[in-house]
Every structure is written in structure tokens, then in C-alpha cells.
PDB file of C-alpha atoms in Angstrom:
ATOM      1  CA  MET A  32       0.000   0.000   0.000  1.00  0.00           C
ATOM      2  CA  TRP A  33       2.758   2.422   0.900  1.00  0.00           C
ATOM      3  CA  ARG A  34       4.340   1.673  -2.500  1.00  0.00           C
ATOM      4  CA  LEU A  35       1.125   2.728  -4.216  1.00  0.00           C
ATOM      5  CA  ILE A  36       1.054   6.004  -2.230  1.00  0.00           C
ATOM      6  CA  LEU A  37       4.707   6.677  -3.092  1.00  0.00           C
ATOM      7  CA  LEU A  38       4.095   5.933  -6.778  1.00  0.00           C
ATOM      8  CA  ILE A  39       1.073   8.255  -6.896  1.00  0.00           C
ATOM      9  CA  SER A  40       3.061  11.019  -5.138  1.00  0.00           C
ATOM     10  CA  VAL A  41       5.986  10.783  -7.571  1.00  0.00           C
ATOM     11  CA  TRP A  42       3.646  10.632 -10.553  1.00  0.00           C
ATOM     12  CA  SER A  43       1.646  13.726  -9.464  1.00  0.00           C
ATOM     13  CA  CYS A  44       4.871  15.697  -8.842  1.00  0.00           C
ATOM     14  CA  ALA A  45       6.119  14.852 -12.326  1.00  0.00           C
ATOM     15  CA  ALA A  46       2.800  15.937 -13.857  1.00  0.00           C
ATOM     16  CA  ALA A  47       2.849  19.176 -11.883  1.00  0.00           C
ATOM     17  CA  ALA A  48       6.397  19.898 -13.008  1.00  0.00           C
ATOM     18  CA  GLN A  49       5.398  19.454 -16.644  1.00  0.00           C
ATOM     19  CA  THR A  50       2.523  21.948 -16.398  1.00  0.00           C
ATOM     20  CA  ASP A  51       4.230  24.548 -14.182  1.00  0.00           C
ATOM     21  CA  ASN A  52       4.403  27.899 -16.003  1.00  0.00           C
ATOM     22  CA  ASP A  53       6.220  29.764 -13.232  1.00  0.00           C
ATOM     23  CA  THR A  54       9.549  29.316 -14.976  1.00  0.00           C
ATOM     24  CA  THR A  55       8.355  30.352 -18.427  1.00  0.00           C
ATOM     25  CA  ILE A  56       9.992  33.578 -19.553  1.00  0.00           C
ATOM     26  CA  ARG A  57       7.533  35.737 -21.386  1.00  0.00           C
ATOM     27  CA  PRO A  58       8.693  38.532 -23.683  1.00  0.00           C
ATOM     28  CA  HIS A  59       8.141  42.011 -22.302  1.00  0.00           C
ATOM     29  CA  SER A  60       5.651  44.008 -24.301  1.00  0.00           C
ATOM     30  CA  LYS A  61       6.003  47.749 -24.816  1.00  0.00           C
ATOM     31  CA  PRO A  62       4.147  49.749 -22.199  1.00  0.00           C
ATOM     32  CA  ARG A  63       0.761  50.942 -23.366  1.00  0.00           C
ATOM     33  CA  PHE A  64       1.335  54.389 -21.838  1.00  0.00           C
ATOM     34  CA  GLN A  65       4.562  56.291 -21.375  1.00  0.00           C
ATOM     35  CA  VAL A  66       5.829  59.782 -20.665  1.00  0.00           C
ATOM     36  CA  VAL A  67       7.996  60.959 -23.573  1.00  0.00           C
ATOM     37  CA  ASP A  68       9.082  64.282 -22.068  1.00  0.00           C
ATOM     38  CA  GLY A  69       7.689  67.044 -19.861  1.00  0.00           C
ATOM     39  CA  ASP A  70       4.840  67.888 -22.225  1.00  0.00           C
ATOM     40  CA  THR A  71       4.376  64.766 -24.339  1.00  0.00           C
ATOM     41  CA  VAL A  72       2.867  61.352 -23.606  1.00  0.00           C
ATOM     42  CA  ARG A  73       2.338  58.263 -25.726  1.00  0.00           C
ATOM     43  CA  PHE A  74      -0.662  55.949 -25.716  1.00  0.00           C
ATOM     44  CA  GLY A  75       0.586  52.939 -27.672  1.00  0.00           C
ATOM     45  CA  ALA A  76       1.638  54.409 -31.021  1.00  0.00           C
ATOM     46  CA  GLN A  77      -0.294  57.682 -30.548  1.00  0.00           C
ATOM     47  CA  VAL A  78       1.839  60.631 -29.420  1.00  0.00           C
ATOM     48  CA  VAL A  79      -0.115  63.339 -27.575  1.00  0.00           C
ATOM     49  CA  ARG A  80       1.141  66.787 -26.664  1.00  0.00           C
ATOM     50  CA  LEU A  81      -0.126  68.349 -23.441  1.00  0.00           C
ATOM     51  CA  PHE A  82      -2.325  71.314 -24.323  1.00  0.00           C
ATOM     52  CA  GLY A  83      -1.315  74.872 -23.466  1.00  0.00           C
ATOM     53  CA  ILE A  84       2.156  74.206 -22.061  1.00  0.00           C
ATOM     54  CA  ASP A  85       5.737  73.918 -23.260  1.00  0.00           C
ATOM     55  CA  ALA A  86       8.290  72.028 -21.156  1.00  0.00           C
ATOM     56  CA  PRO A  87      12.092  71.998 -21.495  1.00  0.00           C
ATOM     57  CA  LYS A  88      13.286  69.770 -24.307  1.00  0.00           C
ATOM     58  CA  LYS A  89      15.910  67.056 -24.320  1.00  0.00           C
ATOM     59  CA  GLY A  90      19.255  68.737 -24.821  1.00  0.00           C
ATOM     60  CA  GLN A  91      18.001  72.160 -23.746  1.00  0.00           C
ATOM     61  CA  THR A  92      20.233  73.616 -21.071  1.00  0.00           C
ATOM     62  CA  CYS A  93      19.937  76.627 -18.789  1.00  0.00           C
ATOM     63  CA  ASP A  94      22.370  78.710 -16.746  1.00  0.00           C
ATOM     64  CA  ASP A  95      24.829  78.915 -19.662  1.00  0.00           C
ATOM     65  CA  GLY A  96      24.824  75.151 -20.182  1.00  0.00           C
ATOM     66  CA  GLN A  97      25.240  74.259 -16.513  1.00  0.00           C
ATOM     67  CA  TRP A  98      21.749  72.878 -15.851  1.00  0.00           C
ATOM     68  CA  ASP A  99      19.719  70.325 -17.862  1.00  0.00           C
ATOM     69  CA  PRO A 100      16.022  70.639 -16.978  1.00  0.00           C
ATOM     70  CA  GLY A 101      14.576  68.276 -19.636  1.00  0.00           C
ATOM     71  CA  PRO A 102      15.009  65.014 -17.687  1.00  0.00           C
ATOM     72  CA  LEU A 103      13.773  66.730 -14.512  1.00  0.00           C
ATOM     73  CA  ALA A 104      10.606  67.918 -16.260  1.00  0.00           C
ATOM     74  CA  LYS A 105       9.974  64.396 -17.577  1.00  0.00           C
ATOM     75  CA  LYS A 106      10.468  62.961 -14.075  1.00  0.00           C
ATOM     76  CA  ALA A 107       8.102  65.569 -12.621  1.00  0.00           C
ATOM     77  CA  LEU A 108       5.360  64.545 -15.066  1.00  0.00           C
ATOM     78  CA  GLU A 109       5.935  60.869 -14.236  1.00  0.00           C
ATOM     79  CA  ASP A 110       5.723  61.700 -10.522  1.00  0.00           C
ATOM     80  CA  PHE A 111       2.497  63.697 -10.989  1.00  0.00           C
ATOM     81  CA  ILE A 112       0.951  60.742 -12.804  1.00  0.00           C
ATOM     82  CA  ALA A 113       2.225  58.335 -10.131  1.00  0.00           C
ATOM     83  CA  GLY A 114       1.002  55.240 -11.949  1.00  0.00           C
ATOM     84  CA  ARG A 115      -2.590  56.462 -12.160  1.00  0.00           C
ATOM     85  CA  PRO A 116      -4.637  56.119 -15.336  1.00  0.00           C
ATOM     86  CA  VAL A 117      -4.301  59.139 -17.618  1.00  0.00           C
ATOM     87  CA  THR A 118      -7.213  60.488 -19.625  1.00  0.00           C
ATOM     88  CA  CYS A 119      -6.884  63.084 -22.363  1.00  0.00           C
ATOM     89  CA  LYS A 120      -9.376  65.106 -24.372  1.00  0.00           C
ATOM     90  CA  GLN A 121      -8.119  66.519 -27.667  1.00  0.00           C
ATOM     91  CA  VAL A 122      -8.386  70.298 -27.882  1.00  0.00           C
ATOM     92  CA  GLU A 123      -6.526  70.987 -31.143  1.00  0.00           C
ATOM     93  CA  LEU A 124      -3.567  69.883 -33.233  1.00  0.00           C
ATOM     94  CA  ASP A 125      -0.136  71.038 -32.074  1.00  0.00           C
ATOM     95  CA  ALA A 126       1.660  73.919 -33.790  1.00  0.00           C
ATOM     96  CA  ARG A 127       3.150  71.614 -36.400  1.00  0.00           C
ATOM     97  CA  GLY A 128      -0.307  70.180 -37.067  1.00  0.00           C
ATOM     98  CA  ASN A 129       0.761  66.580 -36.838  1.00  0.00           C
ATOM     99  CA  ARG A 130      -0.076  65.583 -33.254  1.00  0.00           C
ATOM    100  CA  PRO A 131      -3.129  66.016 -31.119  1.00  0.00           C
ATOM    101  CA  ALA A 132      -2.801  68.572 -28.334  1.00  0.00           C
ATOM    102  CA  ALA A 133      -4.977  67.406 -25.468  1.00  0.00           C
ATOM    103  CA  GLN A 134      -5.890  68.393 -21.956  1.00  0.00           C
ATOM    104  CA  CYS A 135      -4.765  65.453 -19.832  1.00  0.00           C
ATOM    105  CA  PHE A 136      -5.642  64.360 -16.318  1.00  0.00           C
ATOM    106  CA  ALA A 137      -4.314  61.779 -13.870  1.00  0.00           C
ATOM    107  CA  GLY A 138      -7.415  61.111 -11.834  1.00  0.00           C
ATOM    108  CA  ASP A 139      -8.897  64.576 -11.244  1.00  0.00           C
ATOM    109  CA  ASP A 140      -5.495  66.305 -11.430  1.00  0.00           C
ATOM    110  CA  ASP A 141      -4.915  68.607 -14.421  1.00  0.00           C
ATOM    111  CA  LEU A 142      -1.421  67.587 -15.531  1.00  0.00           C
ATOM    112  CA  GLN A 143      -0.824  70.837 -17.413  1.00  0.00           C
ATOM    113  CA  ALA A 144      -1.634  72.949 -14.340  1.00  0.00           C
ATOM    114  CA  LEU A 145       0.600  70.770 -12.163  1.00  0.00           C
ATOM    115  CA  MET A 146       3.562  71.081 -14.542  1.00  0.00           C
ATOM    116  CA  VAL A 147       3.237  74.866 -14.872  1.00  0.00           C
ATOM    117  CA  SER A 148       2.581  75.501 -11.172  1.00  0.00           C
ATOM    118  CA  ALA A 149       5.659  73.435 -10.218  1.00  0.00           C
ATOM    119  CA  GLY A 150       7.809  75.408 -12.665  1.00  0.00           C
ATOM    120  CA  TRP A 151       8.488  72.513 -15.040  1.00  0.00           C
ATOM    121  CA  ALA A 152       6.650  74.055 -17.998  1.00  0.00           C
ATOM    122  CA  TRP A 153       5.671  77.422 -19.408  1.00  0.00           C
ATOM    123  CA  SER A 154       2.135  78.373 -20.332  1.00  0.00           C
ATOM    124  CA  SER A 155       2.157  78.643 -24.131  1.00  0.00           C
ATOM    125  CA  GLY A 156       0.233  78.588 -27.348  1.00  0.00           C
ATOM    126  CA  ARG A 157      -2.847  80.365 -28.456  1.00  0.00           C
ATOM    127  CA  TYR A 158      -4.579  79.559 -25.156  1.00  0.00           C
ATOM    128  CA  SER A 159      -1.572  80.477 -23.008  1.00  0.00           C
ATOM    129  CA  ASP A 160      -3.726  82.512 -20.653  1.00  0.00           C
ATOM    130  CA  ARG A 161      -5.305  79.246 -19.420  1.00  0.00           C
ATOM    131  CA  TYR A 162      -2.276  78.477 -17.215  1.00  0.00           C
ATOM    132  CA  ALA A 163      -1.013  82.065 -16.753  1.00  0.00           C
ATOM    133  CA  PRO A 164      -1.971  82.256 -13.033  1.00  0.00           C
ATOM    134  CA  GLU A 165      -0.027  79.062 -12.289  1.00  0.00           C
ATOM    135  CA  GLU A 166       2.959  80.411 -14.212  1.00  0.00           C
ATOM    136  CA  ARG A 167       2.912  83.762 -12.402  1.00  0.00           C
ATOM    137  CA  ASP A 168       2.957  81.914  -9.074  1.00  0.00           C
ATOM    138  CA  ALA A 169       5.837  79.640 -10.163  1.00  0.00           C
ATOM    139  CA  VAL A 170       7.830  82.668 -11.395  1.00  0.00           C
ATOM    140  CA  ALA A 171       7.242  84.539  -8.115  1.00  0.00           C
ATOM    141  CA  ARG A 172       8.372  81.483  -6.139  1.00  0.00           C
ATOM    142  CA  LYS A 173      11.301  80.789  -8.518  1.00  0.00           C
ATOM    143  CA  LEU A 174      10.251  77.168  -8.964  1.00  0.00           C
ATOM    144  CA  GLY A 175      11.839  74.807 -11.483  1.00  0.00           C
ATOM    145  CA  VAL A 176      12.945  76.590 -14.646  1.00  0.00           C
ATOM    146  CA  HIS A 177      12.005  79.965 -13.142  1.00  0.00           C
ATOM    147  CA  GLY A 178      14.763  79.613 -10.564  1.00  0.00           C
ATOM    148  CA  HIS A 179      17.350  79.453 -13.359  1.00  0.00           C
ATOM    149  CA  ARG A 180      18.269  81.390 -16.471  1.00  0.00           C
ATOM    150  CA  CYS A 181      16.144  79.384 -18.901  1.00  0.00           C
ATOM    151  CA  ALA A 182      14.648  80.369 -22.212  1.00  0.00           C
ATOM    152  CA  PRO A 183      11.205  78.963 -23.012  1.00  0.00           C
ATOM    153  CA  PRO A 184      11.506  76.013 -25.435  1.00  0.00           C
ATOM    154  CA  SER A 185      10.058  77.971 -28.378  1.00  0.00           C
ATOM    155  CA  GLN A 186      12.786  80.604 -27.957  1.00  0.00           C
ATOM    156  CA  TRP A 187      15.434  77.901 -27.449  1.00  0.00           C
ATOM    157  CA  ARG A 188      14.334  76.098 -30.648  1.00  0.00           C
ATOM    158  CA  SER A 189      14.521  79.377 -32.560  1.00  0.00           C
ATOM    159  CA  GLN A 190      18.053  79.969 -31.257  1.00  0.00           C
ATOM    160  CA  GLN A 191      19.043  76.435 -32.306  1.00  0.00           C
ATOM    161  CA  ARG A 192      17.721  77.058 -35.846  1.00  0.00           C
ATOM    162  CA  ASP A 193      19.613  80.389 -36.014  1.00  0.00           C
ATOM    163  CA  ARG A 194      22.860  78.716 -34.908  1.00  0.00           C
ATOM    164  CA  SER A 195      22.531  75.958 -37.483  1.00  0.00           C
ATOM    165  CA  GLY A 196      21.768  78.466 -40.249  1.00  0.00           C
ATOM    166  CA  GLU A 197      18.299  77.165 -41.100  1.00  0.00           C
TER     167      GLU A 197
END
């Protein structure tokens, strides 16, 4: 009898080992949502620009090249989202006309207002007055880019074009 119990035990362990998926390595899929930079997010393949703001760009420096705010602005947006679902409502197409510009929220939090009020983005565009109060407060408190000698990204891009002779 004990041999029968031992045989059944060994047989069930072997069957369990053959069907165990815990050791299967699955390929990692691309994240469905990601922060691209301080004013741009991606939902799958769709790139969406945050409406009414302009954040420091990758490679843009301040304080005569001594401070790089782009990665800090991206991190601030990631921190404001904090893993919560993000919802966006398209308002217009961006200045280049190739991407939707949308007002985006993490929960009930207006991501554009958070970025501007923390000093990680400037109020910009044709509706720039929407986030002007938040920007005035950030400037007065010298938060983020307003605590450094930083040109708004539109001005920085223009300077880059002038330097390259375009």
C-alpha cells in the first residue's frame, strides 16, 4: 500500500512539473502608456502633446549650459501621474499640425496645471492665458525653470535654428 502512495506522489509531482508555467519567460511588451518628455505622452503608437504648455526639451540647457532641466521635467510629469490612469481630451492639433494637443488628467489632477505651477513648464500657445496664473505663481516662487536662467523652449528652438543656419 505504501508503495502505491509513493508511486502516486511521484507521478503527481512529475505531472505538476510538466505543467508549471512559473519558470516560463515571457517577452516584455512595450508599455501601453509612457511619458515621452515634460509635455508629451504616448498611448501605444499615438503621441499626444499636453495642451497649453511647453516644457524643457531634451538637450536644452539653462544657466549657460550648466543645468539640464529636460530630464527633470519628464520625471516631474511621471511623478504627478504616479502610476494612475491618464485620460486626455483633444483640444486641437499642435503647432506643427501633426499631433493632437490634449488636456490630460491623472485622476482629477490637471497635468498641465501641475507642470506649470511646479515650474516645469511654461504656459504657451494660443490659449496660453489658461495656465497664466499658475505660471505667475511659479515665477514669483522661482520654482523649477524659473529659478534658473532658462529660455522657453520655443525661444530655445529658434536659437538652435539660427545657430545651425536654417
